[in-house]
PDB file of C-alpha atoms in Angstrom:
ATOM      1  CA  UNK I  19     163.246 -69.272-169.631  1.00  0.00           C
ATOM      2  CA  UNK I  20     164.217 -65.355-169.573  1.00  0.00           C
ATOM      3  CA  UNK I  21     163.360 -63.097-166.518  1.00  0.00           C
ATOM      4  CA  UNK I  22     163.911 -59.489-165.494  1.00  0.00           C
ATOM      5  CA  UNK I  23     166.123 -60.087-162.262  1.00  0.00           C
ATOM      6  CA  UNK I  24     167.323 -57.651-160.110  1.00  0.00           C
ATOM      7  CA  UNK I  25     170.632 -57.896-158.015  1.00  0.00           C
ATOM      8  CA  UNK I  26     171.592 -56.083-155.006  1.00  0.00           C
ATOM      9  CA  UNK I  27     175.057 -56.254-153.361  1.00  0.00           C
ATOM     10  CA  UNK I  28     177.500 -53.872-152.139  1.00  0.00           C
ATOM     11  CA  UNK I  29     180.092 -55.586-153.576  1.00  0.00           C
ATOM     12  CA  UNK I  30     180.678 -54.523-157.012  1.00  0.00           C
ATOM     13  CA  UNK I  31     182.936 -57.498-158.267  1.00  0.00           C
ATOM     14  CA  UNK I  32     180.392 -60.350-156.475  1.00  0.00           C
ATOM     15  CA  UNK I  33     177.369 -58.235-158.254  1.00  0.00           C
ATOM     16  CA  UNK I  34     178.881 -57.975-161.872  1.00  0.00           C
ATOM     17  CA  UNK I  35     180.009 -61.696-161.378  1.00  0.00           C
ATOM     18  CA  UNK I  36     176.608 -62.798-160.779  1.00  0.00           C
ATOM     19  CA  UNK I  37     175.469 -60.383-163.368  1.00  0.00           C
ATOM     20  CA  UNK I  38     177.551 -62.173-166.136  1.00  0.00           C
ATOM     21  CA  UNK I  39     176.646 -65.577-165.213  1.00  0.00           C
ATOM     22  CA  UNK I  40     172.776 -64.495-165.624  1.00  0.00           C
ATOM     23  CA  UNK I  41     173.038 -62.927-168.516  1.00  0.00           C
ATOM     24  CA  UNK I  42     174.555 -65.839-170.247  1.00  0.00           C
ATOM     25  CA  UNK I  43     171.522 -67.657-168.950  1.00  0.00           C
ATOM     26  CA  UNK I  44     169.384 -65.206-170.934  1.00  0.00           C
ATOM     27  CA  UNK I  45     167.670 -63.144-168.596  1.00  0.00           C
ATOM     28  CA  UNK I  46     167.694 -59.123-167.986  1.00  0.00           C
ATOM     29  CA  UNK I  47     169.940 -58.254-165.552  1.00  0.00           C
ATOM     30  CA  UNK I  48     169.835 -54.700-163.220  1.00  0.00           C
ATOM     31  CA  UNK I  49     172.399 -54.183-160.209  1.00  0.00           C
ATOM     32  CA  UNK I  50     172.216 -51.843-157.627  1.00  0.00           C
ATOM     33  CA  UNK I  51     174.426 -51.680-154.588  1.00  0.00           C
ATOM     34  CA  UNK I  52     172.488 -50.718-151.701  1.00  0.00           C
ATOM     35  CA  UNK I  53     169.125 -51.315-150.067  1.00  0.00           C
ATOM     36  CA  UNK I  54     167.552 -48.102-151.215  1.00  0.00           C
ATOM     37  CA  UNK I  55     168.139 -48.492-154.108  1.00  0.00           C
ATOM     38  CA  UNK I  56     167.058 -52.053-154.311  1.00  0.00           C
ATOM     39  CA  UNK I  57     163.405 -51.048-153.137  1.00  0.00           C
ATOM     40  CA  UNK I  58     163.197 -48.500-155.741  1.00  0.00           C
ATOM     41  CA  UNK I  59     164.163 -50.323-158.626  1.00  0.00           C
ATOM     42  CA  UNK I  60     161.923 -53.251-157.270  1.00  0.00           C
ATOM     43  CA  UNK I  61     158.984 -50.971-157.423  1.00  0.00           C
ATOM     44  CA  UNK I  62     159.935 -49.495-161.013  1.00  0.00           C
ATOM     45  CA  UNK I  63     160.766 -52.434-162.871  1.00  0.00           C
ATOM     46  CA  UNK I  64     158.894 -55.018-161.106  1.00  0.00           C
ATOM     47  CA  UNK I  65     161.380 -58.010-161.769  1.00  0.00           C
ATOM     48  CA  UNK I  66     160.624 -61.266-161.789  1.00  0.00           C
ATOM     49  CA  UNK I  67     163.087 -62.395-159.290  1.00  0.00           C
ATOM     50  CA  UNK I  68     165.529 -60.587-156.697  1.00  0.00           C
ATOM     51  CA  UNK I  69     168.978 -61.452-155.718  1.00  0.00           C
ATOM     52  CA  UNK I  70     169.529 -59.831-152.128  1.00  0.00           C
ATOM     53  CA  UNK I  71     172.727 -59.257-150.116  1.00  0.00           C
ATOM     54  CA  UNK I  72     171.586 -58.905-146.687  1.00  0.00           C
ATOM     55  CA  UNK I  73     174.627 -57.197-145.241  1.00  0.00           C
ATOM     56  CA  UNK I  74     174.194 -53.834-147.425  1.00  0.00           C
ATOM     57  CA  UNK I  75     174.426 -49.948-146.540  1.00  0.00           C
ATOM     58  CA  UNK I  76     170.923 -47.433-146.051  1.00  0.00           C
ATOM     59  CA  UNK I  77     168.627 -50.442-145.609  1.00  0.00           C
ATOM     60  CA  UNK I  78     169.694 -54.040-145.347  1.00  0.00           C
ATOM     61  CA  UNK I  79     168.691 -56.648-146.985  1.00  0.00           C
ATOM     62  CA  UNK I  80     166.303 -58.475-144.316  1.00  0.00           C
ATOM     63  CA  UNK I  81     164.374 -55.067-144.249  1.00  0.00           C
ATOM     64  CA  UNK I  82     163.966 -54.627-147.902  1.00  0.00           C
ATOM     65  CA  UNK I  83     163.082 -58.122-147.858  1.00  0.00           C
ATOM     66  CA  UNK I  84     160.222 -57.693-145.821  1.00  0.00           C
ATOM     67  CA  UNK I  85     159.060 -54.470-147.007  1.00  0.00           C
ATOM     68  CA  UNK I  86     158.764 -55.893-150.720  1.00  0.00           C
ATOM     69  CA  UNK I  87     156.929 -59.495-149.423  1.00  0.00           C
ATOM     70  CA  UNK I  88     154.254 -56.957-147.775  1.00  0.00           C
ATOM     71  CA  UNK I  89     153.706 -55.531-151.404  1.00  0.00           C
ATOM     72  CA  UNK I  90     154.448 -58.139-153.817  1.00  0.00           C
ATOM     73  CA  UNK I  91     155.043 -61.777-154.045  1.00  0.00           C
ATOM     74  CA  UNK I  92     158.386 -61.389-156.230  1.00  0.00           C
ATOM     75  CA  UNK I  93     160.784 -64.529-155.952  1.00  0.00           C
ATOM     76  CA  UNK I  94     163.746 -63.278-153.169  1.00  0.00           C
ATOM     77  CA  UNK I  95     166.934 -65.490-152.653  1.00  0.00           C
ATOM     78  CA  UNK I  96     168.897 -63.921-149.848  1.00  0.00           C
ATOM     79  CA  UNK I  97     172.557 -64.241-150.534  1.00  0.00           C
ATOM     80  CA  UNK I  98     175.002 -63.399-147.192  1.00  0.00           C
ATOM     81  CA  UNK I  99     177.953 -64.448-145.382  1.00  0.00           C
ATOM     82  CA  UNK I 100     175.662 -65.289-142.161  1.00  0.00           C
ATOM     83  CA  UNK I 101     175.276 -69.309-142.125  1.00  0.00           C
ATOM     84  CA  UNK I 102     174.261 -70.403-139.086  1.00  0.00           C
ATOM     85  CA  UNK I 103     170.145 -71.990-139.274  1.00  0.00           C
ATOM     86  CA  UNK I 104     168.735 -69.145-137.152  1.00  0.00           C
ATOM     87  CA  UNK I 105     169.424 -66.759-139.657  1.00  0.00           C
ATOM     88  CA  UNK I 106     168.553 -68.924-142.472  1.00  0.00           C
ATOM     89  CA  UNK I 107     165.182 -69.322-140.551  1.00  0.00           C
ATOM     90  CA  UNK I 108     164.690 -65.769-139.774  1.00  0.00           C
ATOM     91  CA  UNK I 109     164.912 -64.498-143.690  1.00  0.00           C
ATOM     92  CA  UNK I 110     162.521 -67.669-144.923  1.00  0.00           C
ATOM     93  CA  UNK I 111     160.176 -66.280-141.778  1.00  0.00           C
ATOM     94  CA  UNK I 112     160.037 -62.446-143.529  1.00  0.00           C
ATOM     95  CA  UNK I 113     159.187 -64.031-146.870  1.00  0.00           C
ATOM     96  CA  UNK I 114     162.579 -64.878-148.293  1.00  0.00           C
ATOM     97  CA  UNK I 115     162.199 -67.681-151.009  1.00  0.00           C
ATOM     98  CA  UNK I 116     165.504 -69.273-150.750  1.00  0.00           C
ATOM     99  CA  UNK I 117     168.711 -68.701-148.645  1.00  0.00           C
ATOM    100  CA  UNK I 118     172.343 -69.082-149.824  1.00  0.00           C
ATOM    101  CA  UNK I 119     175.354 -68.608-147.632  1.00  0.00           C
ATOM    102  CA  UNK I 120     178.460 -67.333-149.275  1.00  0.00           C
ATOM    103  CA  UNK I 121     180.992 -67.701-150.515  1.00  0.00           C
ATOM    104  CA  UNK I 122     178.862 -68.678-153.486  1.00  0.00           C
ATOM    105  CA  UNK I 123     179.564 -70.622-156.360  1.00  0.00           C
ATOM    106  CA  UNK I 124     178.114 -68.670-159.404  1.00  0.00           C
ATOM    107  CA  UNK I 125     176.913 -71.761-161.027  1.00  0.00           C
ATOM    108  CA  UNK I 126     175.266 -73.113-158.043  1.00  0.00           C
ATOM    109  CA  UNK I 127     173.320 -69.647-157.539  1.00  0.00           C
ATOM    110  CA  UNK I 128     172.106 -69.300-161.624  1.00  0.00           C
ATOM    111  CA  UNK I 129     170.961 -73.054-160.726  1.00  0.00           C
ATOM    112  CA  UNK I 130     168.903 -72.318-158.063  1.00  0.00           C
ATOM    113  CA  UNK I 131     167.468 -69.094-159.558  1.00  0.00           C
ATOM    114  CA  UNK I 132     166.507 -71.881-162.736  1.00  0.00           C
ATOM    115  CA  UNK I 133     164.495 -73.644-159.973  1.00  0.00           C
ATOM    116  CA  UNK I 134     162.825 -70.560-158.626  1.00  0.00           C
ATOM    117  CA  UNK I 135     161.755 -69.469-161.940  1.00  0.00           C
ATOM    118  CA  UNK I 136     160.488 -73.040-162.739  1.00  0.00           C
ATOM    119  CA  UNK I 137     158.705 -73.229-158.989  1.00  0.00           C
ATOM    120  CA  UNK I 138     156.806 -69.679-159.711  1.00  0.00           C
ATOM    121  CA  UNK I 139     155.592 -71.136-162.896  1.00  0.00           C
ATOM    122  CA  UNK I 140     157.246 -68.703-165.231  1.00  0.00           C
ATOM    123  CA  UNK I 141     156.686 -69.804-168.843  1.00  0.00           C
ATOM    124  CA  UNK I 142     155.054 -72.824-167.933  1.00  0.00           C
ATOM    125  CA  UNK I 143     152.015 -72.884-170.059  1.00  0.00           C
ATOM    126  CA  UNK I 144     150.667 -76.319-169.745  1.00  0.00           C
ATOM    127  CA  UNK I 145     150.475 -76.060-166.165  1.00  0.00           C
ATOM    128  CA  UNK I 146     146.483 -76.355-165.410  1.00  0.00           C
ATOM    129  CA  UNK I 147     144.544 -74.989-162.677  1.00  0.00           C
ATOM    130  CA  UNK I 148     143.815 -77.287-159.553  1.00  0.00           C
ATOM    131  CA  UNK I 149     140.846 -76.649-157.334  1.00  0.00           C
ATOM    132  CA  UNK I 150     140.193 -78.872-154.485  1.00  0.00           C
ATOM    133  CA  UNK I 151     137.384 -77.419-152.153  1.00  0.00           C
ATOM    134  CA  UNK I 152     137.429 -74.025-151.693  1.00  0.00           C
ATOM    135  CA  UNK I 153     141.075 -73.663-152.736  1.00  0.00           C
ATOM    136  CA  UNK I 154     142.139 -72.983-156.503  1.00  0.00           C
ATOM    137  CA  UNK I 155     145.673 -73.048-157.562  1.00  0.00           C
ATOM    138  CA  UNK I 156     146.564 -71.487-160.915  1.00  0.00           C
ATOM    139  CA  UNK I 157     150.516 -72.753-161.832  1.00  0.00           C
ATOM    140  CA  UNK I 158     150.397 -70.690-165.005  1.00  0.00           C
ATOM    141  CA  UNK I 159     149.261 -67.247-163.483  1.00  0.00           C
ATOM    142  CA  UNK I 160     151.400 -68.339-160.042  1.00  0.00           C
ATOM    143  CA  UNK I 161     147.857 -67.419-158.239  1.00  0.00           C
ATOM    144  CA  UNK I 162     145.957 -68.608-155.562  1.00  0.00           C
ATOM    145  CA  UNK I 163     142.289 -67.760-154.424  1.00  0.00           C
ATOM    146  CA  UNK I 164     140.524 -68.903-151.131  1.00  0.00           C
ATOM    147  CA  UNK I 165     136.807 -68.527-151.633  1.00  0.00           C
ATOM    148  CA  UNK I 166     137.328 -66.532-154.420  1.00  0.00           C
ATOM    149  CA  UNK I 167     139.950 -64.044-152.829  1.00  0.00           C
ATOM    150  CA  UNK I 168     143.312 -64.121-154.117  1.00  0.00           C
ATOM    151  CA  UNK I 169     145.710 -65.176-151.782  1.00  0.00           C
ATOM    152  CA  UNK I 170     149.762 -63.782-152.011  1.00  0.00           C
ATOM    153  CA  UNK I 171     152.079 -66.701-151.649  1.00  0.00           C
ATOM    154  CA  UNK I 172     156.159 -66.969-151.910  1.00  0.00           C
ATOM    155  CA  UNK I 173     157.443 -68.970-154.333  1.00  0.00           C
ATOM    156  CA  UNK I 174     158.271 -71.482-151.766  1.00  0.00           C
ATOM    157  CA  UNK I 175     154.857 -71.310-150.097  1.00  0.00           C
ATOM    158  CA  UNK I 176     153.222 -72.015-154.079  1.00  0.00           C
ATOM    159  CA  UNK I 177     155.063 -75.124-154.590  1.00  0.00           C
ATOM    160  CA  UNK I 178     154.433 -76.419-151.210  1.00  0.00           C
ATOM    161  CA  UNK I 179     150.630 -75.478-151.500  1.00  0.00           C
ATOM    162  CA  UNK I 180     150.630 -76.844-155.423  1.00  0.00           C
ATOM    163  CA  UNK I 181     152.370 -79.714-154.533  1.00  0.00           C
ATOM    164  CA  UNK I 182     149.487 -80.945-152.239  1.00  0.00           C
ATOM    165  CA  UNK I 183     146.863 -79.482-154.066  1.00  0.00           C
ATOM    166  CA  UNK I 184     147.685 -81.848-156.867  1.00  0.00           C
ATOM    167  CA  UNK I 185     146.751 -85.008-154.860  1.00  0.00           C
ATOM    168  CA  UNK I 186     144.202 -83.943-152.183  1.00  0.00           C
ATOM    169  CA  UNK I 187     144.262 -86.353-149.073  1.00  0.00           C
ATOM    170  CA  UNK I 188     147.422 -87.714-149.790  1.00  0.00           C
ATOM    171  CA  UNK I 189     150.147 -87.438-146.715  1.00  0.00           C
ATOM    172  CA  UNK I 190     153.544 -85.876-148.041  1.00  0.00           C
ATOM    173  CA  UNK I 191     156.435 -86.725-145.930  1.00  0.00           C
ATOM    174  CA  UNK I 192     158.690 -83.960-145.057  1.00  0.00           C
ATOM    175  CA  UNK I 193     161.349 -85.589-147.301  1.00  0.00           C
ATOM    176  CA  UNK I 194     158.960 -86.095-149.996  1.00  0.00           C
ATOM    177  CA  UNK I 195     158.004 -82.101-149.930  1.00  0.00           C
ATOM    178  CA  UNK I 196     161.770 -81.324-149.814  1.00  0.00           C
ATOM    179  CA  UNK I 197     162.451 -83.537-152.639  1.00  0.00           C
ATOM    180  CA  UNK I 198     159.721 -82.603-154.919  1.00  0.00           C
ATOM    181  CA  UNK I 199     159.395 -78.682-153.993  1.00  0.00           C
ATOM    182  CA  UNK I 200     163.185 -78.017-152.988  1.00  0.00           C
ATOM    183  CA  UNK I 201     164.957 -80.183-155.430  1.00  0.00           C
ATOM    184  CA  UNK I 202     168.648 -80.235-155.511  1.00  0.00           C
ATOM    185  CA  UNK I 203     168.954 -77.695-152.590  1.00  0.00           C
ATOM    186  CA  UNK I 204     171.648 -79.004-149.704  1.00  0.00           C
ATOM    187  CA  UNK I 205     170.591 -76.468-146.687  1.00  0.00           C
ATOM    188  CA  UNK I 206     167.191 -77.796-146.745  1.00  0.00           C
ATOM    189  CA  UNK I 207     165.914 -79.306-143.357  1.00  0.00           C
ATOM    190  CA  UNK I 208     162.680 -80.812-141.953  1.00  0.00           C
ATOM    191  CA  UNK I 209     162.524 -77.439-139.950  1.00  0.00           C
ATOM    192  CA  UNK I 210     162.673 -75.483-143.481  1.00  0.00           C
ATOM    193  CA  UNK I 211     159.578 -77.552-144.517  1.00  0.00           C
ATOM    194  CA  UNK I 212     157.971 -76.615-141.071  1.00  0.00           C
ATOM    195  CA  UNK I 213     158.754 -72.902-141.242  1.00  0.00           C
ATOM    196  CA  UNK I 214     157.215 -72.287-145.044  1.00  0.00           C
ATOM    197  CA  UNK I 215     154.325 -74.580-143.680  1.00  0.00           C
ATOM    198  CA  UNK I 216     153.450 -72.422-140.563  1.00  0.00           C
ATOM    199  CA  UNK I 217     153.722 -68.993-142.881  1.00  0.00           C
ATOM    200  CA  UNK I 218     151.538 -70.789-145.840  1.00  0.00           C
ATOM    201  CA  UNK I 219     148.631 -71.399-142.760  1.00  0.00           C
ATOM    202  CA  UNK I 220     149.038 -68.229-141.534  1.00  0.00           C
ATOM    203  CA  UNK I 221     147.907 -66.843-144.808  1.00  0.00           C
ATOM    204  CA  UNK I 222     145.430 -69.400-146.263  1.00  0.00           C
ATOM    205  CA  UNK I 223     143.667 -70.396-142.878  1.00  0.00           C
ATOM    206  CA  UNK I 224     141.348 -68.923-140.838  1.00  0.00           C
ATOM    207  CA  UNK I 225     142.689 -70.432-137.692  1.00  0.00           C
ATOM    208  CA  UNK I 226     146.367 -71.337-138.327  1.00  0.00           C
ATOM    209  CA  UNK I 227     146.477 -73.142-135.003  1.00  0.00           C
ATOM    210  CA  UNK I 228     143.488 -75.119-136.105  1.00  0.00           C
ATOM    211  CA  UNK I 229     144.126 -75.728-139.868  1.00  0.00           C
ATOM    212  CA  UNK I 230     141.329 -76.548-141.948  1.00  0.00           C
ATOM    213  CA  UNK I 231     143.101 -76.996-145.422  1.00  0.00           C
ATOM    214  CA  UNK I 232     146.663 -77.763-144.455  1.00  0.00           C
ATOM    215  CA  UNK I 233     146.986 -80.641-142.177  1.00  0.00           C
ATOM    216  CA  UNK I 234     149.250 -82.317-140.201  1.00  0.00           C
ATOM    217  CA  UNK I 235     149.615 -86.163-139.955  1.00  0.00           C
ATOM    218  CA  UNK I 236     151.764 -86.468-136.853  1.00  0.00           C
ATOM    219  CA  UNK I 237     154.878 -89.229-137.126  1.00  0.00           C
ATOM    220  CA  UNK I 238     154.311 -88.813-141.218  1.00  0.00           C
ATOM    221  CA  UNK I 239     153.757 -85.153-142.603  1.00  0.00           C
ATOM    222  CA  UNK I 240     151.195 -82.946-144.213  1.00  0.00           C
ATOM    223  CA  UNK I 241     148.431 -83.408-146.201  1.00  0.00           C
ATOM    224  CA  UNK I 242     145.896 -80.632-147.863  1.00  0.00           C
ATOM    225  CA  UNK I 243     142.040 -81.621-146.684  1.00  0.00           C
ATOM    226  CA  UNK I 244     140.460 -83.069-149.978  1.00  0.00           C
ATOM    227  CA  UNK I 245     137.072 -81.117-149.055  1.00  0.00           C
TER     228      UNK I 245
END
């Protein structure tokens, strides 16, 4: 699938290398070198996906991610020299869809980009709308509605909800969610799944502390209520 991708990285050589590999995949790629330009171009160009370095001048990548997530559900892949679990969870908590630590293999990065684009439903016309009680999941349009009202989710949150909605009532272990939603990614842990579920509940539940839709089955995993 062809996508519009914005690459924000203050290292020109690294940015151009990423651009080269993504253009070989057939994507349209725009590069910028600071956070302010990333915000401007993201708003003006409406990319399908943003590859976002954290350590950038003017506005850092985490602030760019936080601002853009409040404005849209564009897929965001963070790239950074920081590699601790706390940094990864912070990035996910503010709305990033994926996290890749430097040094980055361009081939691994392009594979993750492909996975993110598949996950957000770009170019997948055969996906049907799934309805479970008050929840409606439209994978073809990457849209979720609760009682008819639209809800903006990140690509990972959407993937988890879509997985649960396709088999309501079935309990998915965290391992199954990782395999089916995160695919080949190596740095995903059960805590990563829990972090995404917490964010998902904040957006779709009236009371996230007592979830009506995405339920925890202790010792097993998660399920979507089938009514």
